[in-house]
Short mmCIF file of C-alpha atoms in Angstrom, two decimals:
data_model
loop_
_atom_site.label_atom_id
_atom_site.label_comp_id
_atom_site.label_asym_id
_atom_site.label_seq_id
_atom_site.Cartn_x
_atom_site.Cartn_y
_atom_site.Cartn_z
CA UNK A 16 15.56 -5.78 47.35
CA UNK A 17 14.81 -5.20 43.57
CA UNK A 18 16.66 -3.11 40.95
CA UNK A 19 14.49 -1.32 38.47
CA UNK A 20 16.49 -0.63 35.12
CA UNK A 21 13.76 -1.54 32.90
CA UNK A 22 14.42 1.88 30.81
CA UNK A 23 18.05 2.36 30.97
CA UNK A 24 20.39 1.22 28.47
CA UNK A 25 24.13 0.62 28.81
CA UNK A 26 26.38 2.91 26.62
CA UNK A 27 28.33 0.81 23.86
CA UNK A 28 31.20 3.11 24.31
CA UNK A 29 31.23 3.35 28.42
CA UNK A 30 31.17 6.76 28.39
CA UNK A 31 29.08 8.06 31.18
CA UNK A 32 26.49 11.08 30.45
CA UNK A 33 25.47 13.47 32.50
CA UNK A 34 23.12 13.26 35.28
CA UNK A 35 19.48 13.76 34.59
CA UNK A 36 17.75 16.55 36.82
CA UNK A 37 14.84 15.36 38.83
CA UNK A 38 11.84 18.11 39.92
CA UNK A 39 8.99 17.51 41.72
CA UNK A 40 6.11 19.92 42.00
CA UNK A 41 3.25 19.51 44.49
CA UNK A 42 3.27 16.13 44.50
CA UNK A 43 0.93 14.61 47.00
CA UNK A 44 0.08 11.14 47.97
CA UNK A 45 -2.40 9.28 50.12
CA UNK A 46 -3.28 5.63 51.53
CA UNK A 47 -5.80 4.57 52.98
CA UNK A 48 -7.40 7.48 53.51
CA UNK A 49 -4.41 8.87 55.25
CA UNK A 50 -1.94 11.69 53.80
CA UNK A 51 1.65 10.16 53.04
CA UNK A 52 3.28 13.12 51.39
CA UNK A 53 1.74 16.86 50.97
CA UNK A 54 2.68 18.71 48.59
CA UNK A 55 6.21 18.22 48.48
CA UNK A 56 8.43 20.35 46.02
CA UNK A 57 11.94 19.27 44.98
CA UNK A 58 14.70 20.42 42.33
CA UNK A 59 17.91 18.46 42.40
CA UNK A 60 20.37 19.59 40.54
CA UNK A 61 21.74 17.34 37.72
CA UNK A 62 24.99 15.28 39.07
CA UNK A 63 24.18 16.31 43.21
CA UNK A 64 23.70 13.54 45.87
CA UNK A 65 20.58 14.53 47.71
CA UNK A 66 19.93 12.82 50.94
CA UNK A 67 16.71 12.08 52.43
CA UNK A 68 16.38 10.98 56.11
CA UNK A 69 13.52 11.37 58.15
CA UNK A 70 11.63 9.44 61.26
CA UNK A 71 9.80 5.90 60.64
CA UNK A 72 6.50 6.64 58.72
CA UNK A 73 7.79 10.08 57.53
CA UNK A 74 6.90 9.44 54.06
CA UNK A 75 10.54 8.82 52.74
CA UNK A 76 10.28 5.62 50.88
CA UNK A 77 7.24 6.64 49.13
CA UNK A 78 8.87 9.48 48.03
CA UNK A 79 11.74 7.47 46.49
CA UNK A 80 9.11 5.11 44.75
CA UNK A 81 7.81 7.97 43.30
CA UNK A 82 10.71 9.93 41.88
CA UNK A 83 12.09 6.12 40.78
CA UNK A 84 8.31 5.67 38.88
CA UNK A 85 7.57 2.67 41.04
CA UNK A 86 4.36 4.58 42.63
CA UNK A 87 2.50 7.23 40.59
CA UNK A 88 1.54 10.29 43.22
CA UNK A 89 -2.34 11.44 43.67
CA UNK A 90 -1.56 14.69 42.31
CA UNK A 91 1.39 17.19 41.24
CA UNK A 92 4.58 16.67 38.67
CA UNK A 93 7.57 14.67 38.29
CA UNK A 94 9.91 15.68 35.68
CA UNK A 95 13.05 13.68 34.85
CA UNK A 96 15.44 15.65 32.47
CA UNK A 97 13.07 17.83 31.94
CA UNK A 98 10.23 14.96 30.72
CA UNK A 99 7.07 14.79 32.41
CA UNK A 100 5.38 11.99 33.76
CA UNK A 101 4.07 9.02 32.55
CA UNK A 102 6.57 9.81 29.58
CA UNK A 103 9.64 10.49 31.49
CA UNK A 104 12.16 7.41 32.21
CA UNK A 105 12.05 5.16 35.31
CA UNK A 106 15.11 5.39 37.31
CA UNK A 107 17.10 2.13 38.72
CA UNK A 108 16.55 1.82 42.08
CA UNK A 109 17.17 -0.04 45.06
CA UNK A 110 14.56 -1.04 47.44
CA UNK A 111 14.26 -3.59 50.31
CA UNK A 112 12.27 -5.95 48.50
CA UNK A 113 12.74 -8.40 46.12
CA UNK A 114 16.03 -10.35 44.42
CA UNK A 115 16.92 -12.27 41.98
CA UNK A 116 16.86 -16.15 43.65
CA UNK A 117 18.78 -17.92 41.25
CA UNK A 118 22.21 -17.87 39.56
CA UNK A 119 25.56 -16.77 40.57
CA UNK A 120 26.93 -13.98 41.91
CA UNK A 121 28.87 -13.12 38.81
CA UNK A 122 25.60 -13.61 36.37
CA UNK A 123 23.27 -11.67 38.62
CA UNK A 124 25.14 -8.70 37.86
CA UNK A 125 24.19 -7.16 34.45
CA UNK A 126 20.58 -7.01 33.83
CA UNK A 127 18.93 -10.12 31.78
CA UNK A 128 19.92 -9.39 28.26
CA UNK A 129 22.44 -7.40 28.33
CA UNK A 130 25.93 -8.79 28.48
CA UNK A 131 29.08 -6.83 29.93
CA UNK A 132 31.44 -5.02 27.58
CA UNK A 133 34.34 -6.81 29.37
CA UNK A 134 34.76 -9.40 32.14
CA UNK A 135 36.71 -6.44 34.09
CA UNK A 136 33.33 -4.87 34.14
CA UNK A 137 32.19 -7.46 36.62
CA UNK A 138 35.03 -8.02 38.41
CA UNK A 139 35.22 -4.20 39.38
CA UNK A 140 31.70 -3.39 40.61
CA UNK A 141 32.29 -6.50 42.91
CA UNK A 142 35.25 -5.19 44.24
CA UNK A 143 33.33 -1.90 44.60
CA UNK A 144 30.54 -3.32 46.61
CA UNK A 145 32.80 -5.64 48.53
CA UNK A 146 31.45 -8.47 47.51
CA UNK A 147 34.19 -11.23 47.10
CA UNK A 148 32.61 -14.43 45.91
CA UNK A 149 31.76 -14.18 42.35
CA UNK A 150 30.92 -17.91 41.93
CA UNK A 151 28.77 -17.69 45.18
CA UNK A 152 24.80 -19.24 44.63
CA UNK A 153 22.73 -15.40 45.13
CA UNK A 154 19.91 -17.74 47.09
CA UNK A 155 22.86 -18.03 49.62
CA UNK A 156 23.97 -14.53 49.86
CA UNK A 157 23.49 -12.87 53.62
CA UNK A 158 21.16 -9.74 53.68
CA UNK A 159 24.08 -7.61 53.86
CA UNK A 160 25.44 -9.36 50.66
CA UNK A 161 21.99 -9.08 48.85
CA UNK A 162 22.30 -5.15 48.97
CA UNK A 163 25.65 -4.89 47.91
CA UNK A 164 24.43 -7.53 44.58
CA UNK A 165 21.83 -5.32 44.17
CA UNK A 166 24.13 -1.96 44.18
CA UNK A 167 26.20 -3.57 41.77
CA UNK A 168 23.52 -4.54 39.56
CA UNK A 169 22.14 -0.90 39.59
CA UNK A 170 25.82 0.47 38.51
CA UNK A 171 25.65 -1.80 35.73
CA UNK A 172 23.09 0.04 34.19
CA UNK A 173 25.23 2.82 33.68
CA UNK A 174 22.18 5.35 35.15
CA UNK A 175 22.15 8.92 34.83
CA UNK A 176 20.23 8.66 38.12
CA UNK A 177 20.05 6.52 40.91
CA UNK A 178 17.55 6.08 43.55
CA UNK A 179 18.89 4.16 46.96
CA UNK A 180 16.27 3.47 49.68
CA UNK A 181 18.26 2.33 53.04
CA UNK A 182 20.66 0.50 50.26
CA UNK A 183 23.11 -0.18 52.86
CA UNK A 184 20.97 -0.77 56.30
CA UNK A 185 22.05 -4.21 56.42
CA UNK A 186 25.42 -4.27 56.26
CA UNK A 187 27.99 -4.22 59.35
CA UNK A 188 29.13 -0.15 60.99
CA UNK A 189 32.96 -1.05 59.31
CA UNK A 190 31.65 -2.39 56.02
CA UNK A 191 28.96 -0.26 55.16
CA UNK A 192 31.59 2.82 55.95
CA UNK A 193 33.77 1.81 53.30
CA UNK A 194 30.87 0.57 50.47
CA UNK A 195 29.28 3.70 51.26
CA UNK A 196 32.95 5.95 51.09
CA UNK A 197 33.33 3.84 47.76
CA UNK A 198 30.05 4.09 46.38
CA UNK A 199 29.71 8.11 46.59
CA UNK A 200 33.17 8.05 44.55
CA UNK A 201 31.83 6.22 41.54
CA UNK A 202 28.74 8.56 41.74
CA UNK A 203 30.72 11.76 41.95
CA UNK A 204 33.01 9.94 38.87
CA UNK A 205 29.94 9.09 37.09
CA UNK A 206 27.85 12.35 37.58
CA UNK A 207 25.16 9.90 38.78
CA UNK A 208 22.12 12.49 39.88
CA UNK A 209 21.30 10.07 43.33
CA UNK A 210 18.38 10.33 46.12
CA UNK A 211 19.88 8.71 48.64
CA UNK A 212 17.24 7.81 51.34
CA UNK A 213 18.71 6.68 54.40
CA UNK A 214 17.71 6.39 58.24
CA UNK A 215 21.43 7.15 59.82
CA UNK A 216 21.68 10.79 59.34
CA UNK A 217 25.63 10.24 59.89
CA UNK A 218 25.22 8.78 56.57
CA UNK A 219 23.13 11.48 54.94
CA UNK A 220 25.72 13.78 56.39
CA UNK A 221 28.77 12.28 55.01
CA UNK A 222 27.43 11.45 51.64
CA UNK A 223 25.14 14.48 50.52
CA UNK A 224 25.52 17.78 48.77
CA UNK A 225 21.71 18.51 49.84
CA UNK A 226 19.86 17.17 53.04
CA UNK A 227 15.57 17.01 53.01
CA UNK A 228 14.31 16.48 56.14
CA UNK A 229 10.52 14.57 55.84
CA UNK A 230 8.21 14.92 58.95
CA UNK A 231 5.08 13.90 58.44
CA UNK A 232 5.01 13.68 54.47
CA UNK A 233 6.55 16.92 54.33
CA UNK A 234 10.08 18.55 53.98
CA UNK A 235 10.83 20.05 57.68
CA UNK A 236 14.17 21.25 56.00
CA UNK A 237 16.22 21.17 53.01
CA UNK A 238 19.98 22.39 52.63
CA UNK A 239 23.28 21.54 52.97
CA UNK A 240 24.26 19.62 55.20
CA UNK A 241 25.98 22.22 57.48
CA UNK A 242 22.28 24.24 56.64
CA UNK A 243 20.18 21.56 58.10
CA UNK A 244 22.17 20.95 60.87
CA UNK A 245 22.61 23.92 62.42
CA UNK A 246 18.56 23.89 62.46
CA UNK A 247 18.67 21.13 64.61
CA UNK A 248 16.38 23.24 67.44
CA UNK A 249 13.65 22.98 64.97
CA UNK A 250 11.50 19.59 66.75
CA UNK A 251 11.33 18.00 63.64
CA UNK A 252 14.91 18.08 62.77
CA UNK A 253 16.31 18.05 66.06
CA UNK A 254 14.47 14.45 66.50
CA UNK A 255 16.30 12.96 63.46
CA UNK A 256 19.72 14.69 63.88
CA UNK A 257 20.34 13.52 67.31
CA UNK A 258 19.52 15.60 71.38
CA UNK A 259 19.77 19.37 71.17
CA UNK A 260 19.93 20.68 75.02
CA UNK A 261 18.74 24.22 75.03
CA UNK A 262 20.59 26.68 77.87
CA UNK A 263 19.75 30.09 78.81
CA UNK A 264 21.46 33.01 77.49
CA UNK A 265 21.19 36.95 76.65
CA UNK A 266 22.25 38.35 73.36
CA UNK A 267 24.52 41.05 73.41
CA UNK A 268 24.92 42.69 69.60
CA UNK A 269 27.09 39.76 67.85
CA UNK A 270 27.81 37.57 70.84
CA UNK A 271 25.67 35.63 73.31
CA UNK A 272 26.18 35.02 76.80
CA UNK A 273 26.33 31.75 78.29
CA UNK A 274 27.64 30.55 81.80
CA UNK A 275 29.67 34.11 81.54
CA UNK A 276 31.36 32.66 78.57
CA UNK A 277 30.91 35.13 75.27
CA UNK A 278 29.85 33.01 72.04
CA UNK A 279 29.67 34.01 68.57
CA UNK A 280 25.74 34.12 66.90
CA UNK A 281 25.19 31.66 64.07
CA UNK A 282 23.07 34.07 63.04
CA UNK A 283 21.53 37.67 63.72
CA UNK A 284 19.40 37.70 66.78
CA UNK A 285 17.58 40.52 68.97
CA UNK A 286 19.50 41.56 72.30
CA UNK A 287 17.87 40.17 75.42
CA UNK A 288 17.32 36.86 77.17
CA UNK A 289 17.21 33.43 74.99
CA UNK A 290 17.49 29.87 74.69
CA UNK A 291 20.61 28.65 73.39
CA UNK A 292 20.56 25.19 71.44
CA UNK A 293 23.15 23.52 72.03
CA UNK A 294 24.26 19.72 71.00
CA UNK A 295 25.88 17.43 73.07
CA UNK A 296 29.98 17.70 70.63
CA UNK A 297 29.68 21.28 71.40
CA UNK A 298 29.66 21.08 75.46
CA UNK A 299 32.39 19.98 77.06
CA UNK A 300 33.85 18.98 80.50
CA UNK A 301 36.14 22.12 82.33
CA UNK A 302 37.98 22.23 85.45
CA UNK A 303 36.53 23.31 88.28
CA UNK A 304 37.67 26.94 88.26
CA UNK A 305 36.99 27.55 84.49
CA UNK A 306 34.17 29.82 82.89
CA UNK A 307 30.98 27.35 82.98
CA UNK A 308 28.38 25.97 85.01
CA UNK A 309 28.74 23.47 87.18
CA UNK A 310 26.14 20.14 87.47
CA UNK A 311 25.96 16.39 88.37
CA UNK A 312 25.57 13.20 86.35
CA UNK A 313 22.16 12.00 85.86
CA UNK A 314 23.66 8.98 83.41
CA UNK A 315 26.23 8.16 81.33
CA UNK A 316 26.59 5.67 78.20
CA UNK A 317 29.19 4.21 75.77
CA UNK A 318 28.79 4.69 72.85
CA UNK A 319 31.98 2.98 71.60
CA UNK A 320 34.09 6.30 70.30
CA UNK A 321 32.71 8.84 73.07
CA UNK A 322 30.43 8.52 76.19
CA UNK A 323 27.29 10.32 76.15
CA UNK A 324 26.26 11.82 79.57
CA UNK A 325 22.86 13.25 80.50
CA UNK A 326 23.66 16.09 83.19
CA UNK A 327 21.57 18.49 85.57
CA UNK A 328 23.08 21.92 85.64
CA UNK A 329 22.67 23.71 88.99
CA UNK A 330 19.96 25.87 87.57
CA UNK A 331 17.42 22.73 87.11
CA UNK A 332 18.87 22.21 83.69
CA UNK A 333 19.13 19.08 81.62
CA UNK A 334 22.04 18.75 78.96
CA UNK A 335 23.67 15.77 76.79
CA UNK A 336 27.11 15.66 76.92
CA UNK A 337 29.93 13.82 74.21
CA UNK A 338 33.10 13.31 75.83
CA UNK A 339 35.85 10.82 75.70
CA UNK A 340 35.04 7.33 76.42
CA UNK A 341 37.76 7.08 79.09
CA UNK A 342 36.08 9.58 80.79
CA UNK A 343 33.56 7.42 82.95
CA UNK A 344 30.92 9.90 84.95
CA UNK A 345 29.02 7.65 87.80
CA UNK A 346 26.00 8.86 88.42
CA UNK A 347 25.50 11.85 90.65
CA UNK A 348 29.29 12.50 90.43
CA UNK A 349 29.86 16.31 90.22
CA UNK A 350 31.23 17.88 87.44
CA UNK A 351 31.28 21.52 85.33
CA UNK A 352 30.87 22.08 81.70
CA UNK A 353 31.45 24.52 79.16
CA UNK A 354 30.22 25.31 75.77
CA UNK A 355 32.92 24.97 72.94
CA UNK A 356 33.87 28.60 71.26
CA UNK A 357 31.59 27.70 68.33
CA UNK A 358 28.72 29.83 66.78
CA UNK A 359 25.63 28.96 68.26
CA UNK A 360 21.89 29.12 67.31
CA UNK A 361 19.45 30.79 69.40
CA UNK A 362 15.51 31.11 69.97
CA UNK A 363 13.61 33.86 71.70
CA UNK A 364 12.04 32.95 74.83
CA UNK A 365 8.45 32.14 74.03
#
């Protein structure tokens, strides 16, 4: 894991400045003779917390390393408060590579040369990060531990952007919940323009103003987060924001028709017979004589908060299923489901 600060400086006052904007324009890049990223266009907004998430190999990281000024792209512009490229500033980031091996905790904070403005300074981003052991050797800090040094080190810098690649895989569901809850406050105090990349989309959910979604080395989607997700019957969304079950239904005006139950349109759609995407929060489990369609349990798993069940309606019809975890389905047990009174995205049959 390294942090890159090399053109930052620390204000002598501590007053934070505003977040640089960060555009991209056509930038491509290959390897190997194989394209990484196509022609990807970006403008984040000075101050915003853009997430990027995307499958393995989807191009994200170089992306980051590109917008940090780690990697230079094959072609296309990258303009950092408004400067172009090679003259614009590097951005601190944090990547899973390389750390500082030596020293303490408490030293390994604040770049090489530059000294803190007050021993507080230290004491708080450690207590941001979590990290509780100032005196600890860094050669001895867990994986987990190494990120959260290296998050701390990139606050130090004071940036008016921040680049994060997976900055907190390695720490524990619990932990990395409360760094993460912690760290998007000091950006949002700071006005810290941040590209997040992560590969939980939970995450990129929770944290982000603006969600890209990379397939293939180029953006599948880009919105808020509500935006992206309801585009989650898209395949190249759907496969990094979790199953989408798709239902028949038939469009009536504003309303859609589902298992005789009478749903409101996310959006404008032609009358007539459709699939209905549907994701496995917004189906439920009914009683027997409610509006629905009945089906049996293919499998069921825990997934600690809610059970996930895979169903087969009675029409031949696959669908996932989130319901409460002391609700255990064994398989081919019989039950009937419902979709929740939510507006729902549709596709014409092809």
């Amino acid at each position: 894991m390294v942090v890159d600060s090399a053109a930052l400086t620390v204000p002598e006052d501590g007053a934070f400045g505003a977040g640089w904007s960060i555009h991209l324009t056509g930038v491509r890049r290959m390897r190997g003779g194989e394209r990484v990223l196509g022609d990807v266009d970006l403008d984040l907004a000075a101050g915003s917390i853009t997430a990027i998430v995307g499958e393995s190999g989807c191009g994200a990281t170089t992306l980051a390393g590109i917008i940090a000024g780690r990697e230079r792209p094959d072609r296309g512009d990258v303009r950092i408060d408004g400067r172009l490229r090679p003259d614009a500033p590097r951005l601190p980031a944090v990547f899973d590579d390389v750390m500082p091996r030596f020293g303490r905790v408490r030293d390994a904070v604040f770049p090489r040369g530059r000294r803190p403005r007050a021993a507080d300074d230290v004491s708080r981003l450690l207590t941001l990060v979590g990290l509780t052991a100032p005196n600890a050797l860094v050669r001895r800090l867990s994986r987990g531990d190494r990120q959260r040094l290296a998050i701390a080190r990139a606050l130090a810098t004071e940036p008016r952007a921040l680049v994060l690649d997976d900055a907190l895989g390695a720490l524990h569901t619990s932990g990395r919940e409360r760094v993460r809850d912690a760290l998007v406050r000091e950006l949002r105090r700071r006005g810290t323009t941040t590209v997040w990349v992560t590969r939980d989309t939970a995450e990129a959910i929770a944290v982000a103003d603006r969600v890209v979604v990379l397939a293939r080395g180029a953006v599948a989607a880009d919105g808020s987060p509500e935006q992206v997700y309801a585009r989650a019957g898209e395949p190249a969304v759907a496969a990094v924001l979790g199953p989408v079950s798709t239902v028949p239904g038939i469009v009536e005006g504003v309303v859609v028709d589902v298992w005789g139950q009478h749903l409101p349109l996310a959006e404008s759609a032609h009358d007539g017979h459709c699939e209905v995407l549907v994701r496995p929060e917004n189906v439920v489990l009914v009683s027997a004589d409610a509006p629905g369609m009945d089906a049996v349990v293919e499998e069921s798993t825990f997934l600690g908060h809610v059970r996930r069940s895979l169903v087969r309606t009675a029409d031949g019809i696959l669908v996932h299923v989130d319901h409460s975890a002391d609700a255990r389905l064994a398989d081919r047990a019989r039950v009937r489901i419902a979709l929740a009174p939510v507006p729902v995205a549709t596709r014409p049959l092809s």
